[in-house]
Amino acid sequence: MIERVFPALARLNEEQHAAATFEGDQLRILAGAGTGKTTALTARVAWLVDSGIQPERIMALTFTRRAAREMVHRTATLLAESSASTRSRRRSRVLGGTFHSVAHRALRRHAAAVGLPEGFSMLDSGDAADVVDMVRDEHGVAKAGRRFPRKATLLDVYSRAVNTQRPLSVVIDEVAPWCVEHLEAIADICRGYVARKRLLGLVDFDDLLLYWRAAAADDRLGPRLASEIDHICVDEYQDVNALQVDVLRALRRTDPRLTVVGDDSQAVYGFRGASPRHLLDIATVFPSIATILLERNYRSVQPILDVANAISDGAPEGFMTRLHTTAVDGARPQLVRCGDEDAQVDAVCDRILAHREEGIALREQAVLVRAAHHSDLLELELSRRRIPYVKYGGLRFLEAAHVKDLICLFRLADNPRDELAWFRLLQLVEGVGPVRARRAIEALGVDQPGTDAEILMRWPLAAEQLPAPSRRTADAFIVALRRADGESIGAHGERLRDALSPLIAAAYTDASARLADLDALTTAAHSAIRLSDVAADLTLEPPSSTGDLAGEPAIDEDWLVISTVHSAKGLEWDVVHVLNAADGNFPSDMALTSKEGLEEERRLFYVAMTRPRRHLHVYVPLRFHYRPRGRDDDHTFGQPSRFLSEHVTQCFDTSTATCAESPPVVSIDAGIRVGVELEALWS
DNA sequence: CAGAGCCGCCTTTTT
DNA sequence: GGCGGCTCTG
């Protein structure tokens, strides 16, 4: 019996079991929140492995990093479990990750074949905006004196056009109609942006997918890539965009085997060009695909599902799935009206600690917010009460200036054409500003034909553009950039760090913490194949704190989770606190310009409501400060979220939180995690 | 020309 | 509060 070999299968219900052991080539699993999507998908991976496919020939893809991590982790656990009970199969993992990280791995192996330099530079969104801005400046649009879209807007329309595979004019009509008069100029800038990246060996997030698709569609390379994979699994398929569908189609053109899982009522990445239509209409791309529905919820007690279903009732077209469970008993969700944001913060902390007294650990509780900054006040109070927490979606390690500096050095070591990195690096030198940096880069000729080595040989010319006292420092960087014969990657990384360290030490009073960050980065270089990989990995998978980079600090420590709703998708906790359920915050007023925007907010609200297993608390502050951190007392009155209709509110017990005078400072366990304290450091 | 300092603007979600 | 763009000074 296969169940004896696979305990995982025995734990599944009938539908999940049918999905996991489906014998056909192509399967779509449509499943509501908490119905065991990932369980079914990971069980399917285990089943595929048992039926003879090697794990590393199964590709597991998702859109978000957290979902990818979850999936990779769960399949690894399951495979370890099954290999322990069967023959001693060698430990191996599925080929998994986000679309972007898997694309990156493929491109590093086949860079030359798709026309990329070996050590291409990976741009984060800030870098990409800077490249757009360079092109924008060259077009002289600012001089025209007329209002012209800013770099962020330009990058947004460019990215949307690429990801939805629709013409720029259509995208602009839809998301930035006020830019229509500049269509021609914007198109020029997009072309210039593409050309510039190509010339300098730069790759942005969207390029990862574009090049991957090109590789998969190529007559020579495509079959090779396809032949390395027996089965592709895609989780959160409602979040894929047209470009990602293209990639899948190209990878599956000879071997059809594919499993996708998704829930149209949790589609919340429209702003990235995703559309739930790809899930619902998948048969237009993969005509022979079969469908299995999962509707029984295993996560939440019925009173919580009642809220979810009531929200679904409010959607103009309703959601496809209606959730039900056999766990009919349970606490009614709590709707907590708060006088203002301070009262909200107190109410949240009090309830968190009360649940903890009941025996629900902090790590079984989460605070969810629509926008990352919504938790700012709460974080202050948590620190004051010494309640440890980890925040997902806050300030990133990568955004700290000194980290970015070393990353740029790592990028330059492999790609001397990286104009962006040069521009940043040169300005680190005292006496060098934007003008001299630009002249030096001009002298290097990063955009001239020829070999990479020739660029560094032109350095003496570039140095002439710098004031004499600056040259020594700059020269030291150039020396460090050259990798010595037979030198290891780790040793090279150390020399680059040593070149940068004195500048960091001189520039900051808190230099020791920053130098420690550089050490952590350098350590990562020791196990890398290229320094540009270290840079790219950090861009694709930024750690949420220094602690993460150095390794998990204290494993048995208990901490609360704070997360954006977007990052919380696919996850669950015993207790969930949802903050700022007020109109303008949730739904965000930024999204209210279109009907689609509002519906996406509704699905996001639905995602938030379906995260808890046992306890749901929704907080509605009615009075807001205009400026969240402002010292003044300017405030405005808000309305409860429009999603909290009469029909929905009936599913809650409503209470009003009174403003506590001065809540006692309750100190628990160990101190705050490192990431928390670092936030202040990087301000 | 670099760099300090000031003013006004904005402020979502992720790879 | 924070950032980008601007002006003023050395």
Tab-separated table of C-alpha atoms in Angstrom, chain A residues 122-405:
chain	number	residue	atom	x	y	z
A	122	MET	CA	21.407	42.247	-10.854
A	123	LEU	CA	19.498	45.498	-10.286
A	124	ASP	CA	17.025	45.999	-7.481
A	125	SER	CA	14.070	48.284	-8.089
A	126	GLY	CA	15.937	51.335	-6.830
A	127	ASP	CA	18.827	50.657	-9.208
A	128	ALA	CA	16.419	50.114	-12.059
A	129	ALA	CA	14.774	53.469	-11.360
A	130	ASP	CA	18.209	55.107	-11.412
A	131	VAL	CA	18.958	53.667	-14.851
A	132	VAL	CA	15.586	54.909	-16.077
A	133	ASP	CA	16.471	58.299	-14.674
A	134	MET	CA	19.792	58.389	-16.529
A	135	VAL	CA	17.968	57.743	-19.776
A	136	ARG	CA	15.255	60.224	-18.825
A	137	ASP	CA	17.853	62.946	-18.263
A	138	GLU	CA	19.527	62.242	-21.598
A	139	HIS	CA	16.221	62.734	-23.334
A	140	GLY	CA	16.149	66.231	-21.939
A	141	VAL	CA	12.515	65.960	-20.928
A	142	ALA	CA	13.059	68.047	-17.842
A	143	LYS	CA	14.292	70.954	-19.925
A	144	ALA	CA	11.056	71.081	-21.877
A	145	GLY	CA	9.674	72.662	-18.744
A	146	ARG	CA	6.497	70.650	-18.945
A	147	ARG	CA	5.344	68.169	-16.406
A	148	PHE	CA	6.795	64.795	-17.245
A	149	PRO	CA	6.351	61.471	-15.438
A	150	ARG	CA	8.970	60.740	-12.803
A	151	LYS	CA	11.311	57.779	-12.845
A	152	ALA	CA	9.080	55.658	-10.620
A	153	THR	CA	6.088	56.200	-12.892
A	154	LEU	CA	8.159	55.439	-15.979
A	155	LEU	CA	9.493	52.240	-14.478
A	156	ASP	CA	5.989	51.252	-13.416
A	157	VAL	CA	4.455	51.593	-16.880
A	158	TYR	CA	7.470	49.907	-18.459
A	159	SER	CA	7.245	47.000	-16.038
A	160	ARG	CA	3.497	46.643	-16.471
A	161	ALA	CA	3.808	46.551	-20.225
A	162	VAL	CA	6.474	43.860	-19.956
A	163	ASN	CA	4.671	41.766	-17.371
A	164	THR	CA	1.244	41.906	-18.962
A	165	GLN	CA	2.711	41.671	-22.474
A	166	ARG	CA	0.505	44.494	-23.684
A	167	PRO	CA	1.451	47.606	-25.670
A	168	LEU	CA	2.729	50.595	-23.739
A	169	SER	CA	-0.108	52.762	-25.057
A	170	VAL	CA	-2.720	50.426	-23.584
A	171	VAL	CA	-0.963	50.339	-20.229
A	172	ILE	CA	-0.630	54.109	-20.072
A	173	ASP	CA	-4.295	54.555	-20.955
A	174	GLU	CA	-5.171	52.296	-18.092
A	175	VAL	CA	-2.874	53.256	-15.231
A	176	ALA	CA	-1.480	56.683	-16.099
A	177	PRO	CA	-3.875	58.413	-18.485
A	178	TRP	CA	-2.391	61.822	-17.666
A	179	CYS	CA	0.799	60.688	-19.425
A	180	VAL	CA	-0.826	59.946	-22.761
A	181	GLU	CA	0.490	63.119	-24.359
A	182	HIS	CA	4.035	61.900	-23.677
A	183	LEU	CA	3.535	58.439	-25.146
A	184	GLU	CA	6.223	58.822	-27.799
A	185	ALA	CA	8.795	60.158	-25.358
A	186	ILE	CA	8.008	57.434	-22.838
A	187	ALA	CA	8.367	54.768	-25.509
A	188	ASP	CA	11.751	56.266	-26.417
A	189	ILE	CA	12.841	56.116	-22.815
A	190	CYS	CA	11.743	52.492	-22.533
A	191	ARG	CA	13.783	51.644	-25.618
A	192	GLY	CA	16.715	53.573	-24.216
A	193	TYR	CA	16.374	51.772	-20.895
A	194	VAL	CA	16.464	48.371	-22.572
A	195	ALA	CA	19.451	49.335	-24.707
A	196	ARG	CA	21.349	50.793	-21.781
A	197	LYS	CA	20.913	47.696	-19.642
A	198	ARG	CA	22.106	45.540	-22.497
A	199	LEU	CA	25.153	47.669	-23.144
A	200	LEU	CA	26.210	47.700	-19.502
A	201	GLY	CA	25.398	44.099	-18.613
A	202	LEU	CA	22.579	45.021	-16.223
A	203	VAL	CA	19.572	42.828	-15.502
A	204	ASP	CA	16.419	43.931	-13.669
A	205	PHE	CA	13.700	41.744	-12.129
A	206	ASP	CA	11.630	41.709	-15.305
A	207	ASP	CA	14.660	40.840	-17.423
A	208	LEU	CA	15.117	37.644	-15.438
A	209	LEU	CA	11.776	36.456	-16.786
A	210	LEU	CA	12.349	37.879	-20.274
A	211	TYR	CA	15.704	36.185	-20.720
A	212	TRP	CA	14.415	32.977	-19.177
A	213	ARG	CA	11.541	32.933	-21.625
A	214	ALA	CA	13.920	33.656	-24.492
A	215	ALA	CA	16.155	30.812	-23.373
A	216	ALA	CA	13.238	28.410	-23.057
A	217	ALA	CA	11.865	29.386	-26.459
A	218	ASP	CA	15.242	29.132	-28.185
A	219	ASP	CA	15.535	26.212	-30.589
A	220	ARG	CA	18.869	25.060	-29.268
A	221	LEU	CA	18.741	26.000	-25.613
A	222	GLY	CA	15.026	25.415	-25.026
A	223	PRO	CA	14.999	21.653	-25.459
A	224	ARG	CA	18.016	21.397	-23.183
A	225	LEU	CA	16.316	23.355	-20.401
A	226	ALA	CA	13.103	21.408	-20.868
A	227	SER	CA	14.896	18.081	-20.780
A	228	GLU	CA	16.244	18.826	-17.323
A	229	ILE	CA	12.760	18.966	-15.828
A	230	ASP	CA	10.168	16.206	-15.627
A	231	HIS	CA	7.434	18.052	-13.777
A	232	ILE	CA	6.654	21.665	-12.924
A	233	CYS	CA	4.552	22.629	-9.893
A	234	VAL	CA	3.279	26.165	-9.456
A	235	ASP	CA	1.769	27.395	-6.208
A	236	GLU	CA	-0.341	30.601	-5.905
A	237	TYR	CA	-1.104	30.470	-9.608
A	238	GLN	CA	-3.647	33.303	-9.269
A	239	ASP	CA	-0.627	35.583	-8.853
A	240	VAL	CA	1.146	34.789	-12.124
A	241	ASN	CA	1.310	37.287	-14.962
A	242	ALA	CA	1.372	36.878	-18.719
A	243	LEU	CA	5.145	36.748	-18.877
A	244	GLN	CA	5.310	33.958	-16.326
A	245	VAL	CA	2.655	32.012	-18.217
A	246	ASP	CA	4.801	32.428	-21.329
A	247	VAL	CA	7.790	31.000	-19.505
A	248	LEU	CA	5.783	27.982	-18.402
A	249	ARG	CA	4.412	27.456	-21.880
A	250	ALA	CA	7.910	27.584	-23.330
A	251	LEU	CA	9.303	25.178	-20.728
A	252	ARG	CA	6.423	22.755	-21.333
A	253	ARG	CA	6.326	22.764	-25.103
A	254	THR	CA	7.610	19.219	-25.444
A	255	ASP	CA	6.852	17.705	-22.037
A	256	PRO	CA	3.395	18.654	-20.764
A	257	ARG	CA	3.647	17.553	-17.143
A	258	LEU	CA	2.431	20.370	-14.914
A	259	THR	CA	0.532	20.891	-11.646
A	260	VAL	CA	-0.817	24.291	-10.620
A	261	VAL	CA	-2.594	25.334	-7.445
A	262	GLY	CA	-4.485	28.540	-6.867
A	263	ASP	CA	-7.411	30.464	-5.445
A	264	ASP	CA	-8.940	33.290	-7.466
A	265	SER	CA	-10.376	34.866	-4.333
A	266	GLN	CA	-6.854	35.504	-3.062
A	267	ALA	CA	-5.495	37.275	-6.138
A	268	VAL	CA	-3.763	40.359	-4.763
A	269	TYR	CA	-0.894	41.126	-7.131
A	270	GLY	CA	-2.737	42.960	-9.903
A	271	PHE	CA	-0.286	45.828	-9.494
A	272	ARG	CA	2.461	43.471	-10.663
A	273	GLY	CA	0.566	42.570	-13.793
A	274	ALA	CA	-0.889	39.384	-12.329
A	275	SER	CA	-4.423	38.350	-13.130
A	276	PRO	CA	-6.579	35.532	-11.755
A	277	ARG	CA	-7.759	35.018	-15.351
A	278	HIS	CA	-4.592	33.005	-15.924
A	279	LEU	CA	-5.810	30.524	-13.332
A	280	LEU	CA	-9.460	30.534	-14.363
A	281	ASP	CA	-8.776	30.369	-18.108
A	282	ILE	CA	-5.762	28.092	-17.926
A	283	ALA	CA	-7.346	25.695	-20.421
A	284	THR	CA	-6.747	28.210	-23.209
A	285	VAL	CA	-3.019	27.654	-22.695
A	286	PHE	CA	-3.032	24.041	-21.483
A	287	PRO	CA	-6.191	22.569	-23.074
A	288	SER	CA	-5.983	19.102	-21.608
A	289	ILE	CA	-5.631	20.198	-17.979
A	290	ALA	CA	-7.856	18.477	-15.399
A	291	THR	CA	-9.317	20.212	-12.350
A	292	ILE	CA	-9.779	19.150	-8.747
A	293	LEU	CA	-11.563	21.361	-6.198
A	294	LEU	CA	-10.692	21.580	-2.505
A	295	GLU	CA	-13.403	23.229	-0.427
A	296	ARG	CA	-13.151	21.894	3.066
A	297	ASN	CA	-11.308	24.252	5.349
A	298	TYR	CA	-8.965	22.762	7.911
A	299	ARG	CA	-7.582	25.931	9.314
A	300	SER	CA	-10.195	28.036	10.998
A	301	VAL	CA	-13.151	27.595	13.295
A	302	GLN	CA	-16.545	28.222	11.709
A	303	PRO	CA	-17.140	31.675	13.238
A	304	ILE	CA	-14.048	32.917	11.394
A	305	LEU	CA	-15.166	31.299	8.156
A	306	ASP	CA	-18.507	33.071	8.581
A	307	VAL	CA	-16.631	36.363	8.353
A	308	ALA	CA	-14.800	35.199	5.242
A	309	ASN	CA	-18.002	34.071	3.580
A	310	ALA	CA	-19.752	37.314	4.494
A	311	ILE	CA	-16.952	39.275	2.813
A	312	SER	CA	-17.291	37.025	-0.200
A	313	ASP	CA	-21.022	37.895	-0.286
A	314	GLY	CA	-20.062	41.538	-0.626
A	315	ALA	CA	-18.028	40.961	-3.783
A	316	PRO	CA	-20.003	41.931	-6.906
A	317	GLU	CA	-19.451	38.548	-8.500
A	318	GLY	CA	-18.856	36.603	-5.298
A	319	PHE	CA	-15.912	34.257	-4.906
A	320	MET	CA	-15.835	30.797	-6.387
A	321	THR	CA	-15.345	28.902	-3.185
A	322	ARG	CA	-17.424	28.950	-0.018
A	323	LEU	CA	-15.594	27.763	3.043
A	324	HIS	CA	-16.934	25.278	5.541
A	325	THR	CA	-15.472	23.162	8.301
A	326	THR	CA	-16.477	20.558	10.813
A	327	ALA	CA	-14.912	22.673	13.563
A	328	VAL	CA	-18.184	24.472	14.217
A	329	ASP	CA	-17.346	25.656	17.703
A	330	GLY	CA	-14.963	28.423	18.409
A	331	ALA	CA	-14.526	31.941	19.639
A	332	ARG	CA	-16.440	34.640	17.810
A	333	PRO	CA	-14.183	37.140	16.047
A	334	GLN	CA	-13.659	40.394	17.889
A	335	LEU	CA	-14.210	43.819	16.364
A	336	VAL	CA	-12.460	46.362	18.532
A	337	ARG	CA	-13.354	50.030	18.081
A	338	CYS	CA	-10.594	52.280	19.327
A	339	GLY	CA	-10.696	55.985	20.003
A	340	ASP	CA	-7.404	56.587	18.262
A	341	GLU	CA	-4.241	54.861	17.163
A	342	ASP	CA	-2.731	54.967	20.643
A	343	ALA	CA	-5.759	53.181	22.032
A	344	GLN	CA	-5.428	50.652	19.220
A	345	VAL	CA	-1.813	49.980	20.113
A	346	ASP	CA	-2.717	49.438	23.762
A	347	ALA	CA	-5.625	47.196	22.884
A	348	VAL	CA	-3.441	45.057	20.620
A	349	CYS	CA	-0.673	44.682	23.176
A	350	ASP	CA	-3.146	43.814	25.933
A	351	ARG	CA	-4.821	41.150	23.840
A	352	ILE	CA	-1.504	39.701	22.695
A	353	LEU	CA	-0.377	39.316	26.304
A	354	ALA	CA	-3.763	37.949	27.386
A	355	HIS	CA	-3.563	35.225	24.743
A	356	ARG	CA	-0.050	34.492	25.861
A	357	GLU	CA	-1.317	34.010	29.405
A	358	GLU	CA	-3.805	31.487	27.977
A	359	GLY	CA	-0.844	29.556	26.649
A	360	ILE	CA	-0.705	30.761	23.049
A	361	ALA	CA	2.928	31.582	22.385
A	362	LEU	CA	3.883	34.804	20.675
A	363	ARG	CA	4.999	32.975	17.586
A	364	GLU	CA	1.512	31.586	17.218
A	365	GLN	CA	0.241	35.159	16.959
A	366	ALA	CA	0.561	37.632	14.109
A	367	VAL	CA	-0.223	41.277	13.565
A	368	LEU	CA	-1.233	41.997	9.973
A	369	VAL	CA	-1.194	45.399	8.324
A	370	ARG	CA	-2.146	46.757	4.905
A	371	ALA	CA	0.972	48.904	4.616
A	372	ALA	CA	4.303	48.300	6.316
A	373	HIS	CA	4.288	51.659	8.119
A	374	HIS	CA	0.948	50.911	9.792
A	375	SER	CA	2.797	49.063	12.513
A	376	ASP	CA	5.235	51.851	13.380
A	377	LEU	CA	3.454	52.995	16.529
A	378	LEU	CA	2.868	49.428	17.619
A	379	GLU	CA	6.553	48.619	17.222
A	380	LEU	CA	7.495	51.419	19.569
A	381	GLU	CA	5.099	50.116	22.176
A	382	LEU	CA	6.253	46.516	21.731
A	383	SER	CA	9.809	47.629	22.335
A	384	ARG	CA	8.717	49.576	25.399
A	385	ARG	CA	6.936	46.536	26.798
A	386	ARG	CA	9.834	44.316	25.765
A	387	ILE	CA	7.703	42.087	23.585
A	388	PRO	CA	10.027	40.587	20.951
A	389	TYR	CA	8.861	40.602	17.353
A	390	VAL	CA	10.008	40.054	13.799
A	391	LYS	CA	8.689	42.255	11.058
A	392	TYR	CA	8.327	41.135	7.482
A	393	GLY	CA	8.271	43.876	4.905
A	394	GLY	CA	10.015	46.646	6.828
A	395	LEU	CA	13.391	48.221	6.206
A	396	ARG	CA	15.662	45.912	4.362
A	397	PHE	CA	19.238	45.158	5.118
A	398	LEU	CA	19.998	45.804	1.494
A	399	GLU	CA	18.827	49.397	1.709
A	400	ALA	CA	21.424	50.347	4.290
A	401	ALA	CA	23.984	52.533	2.532
A	402	HIS	CA	27.095	50.648	3.629
A	403	VAL	CA	25.675	47.298	2.508
A	404	LYS	CA	24.823	48.737	-0.858
A	405	ASP	CA	28.362	50.080	-1.144
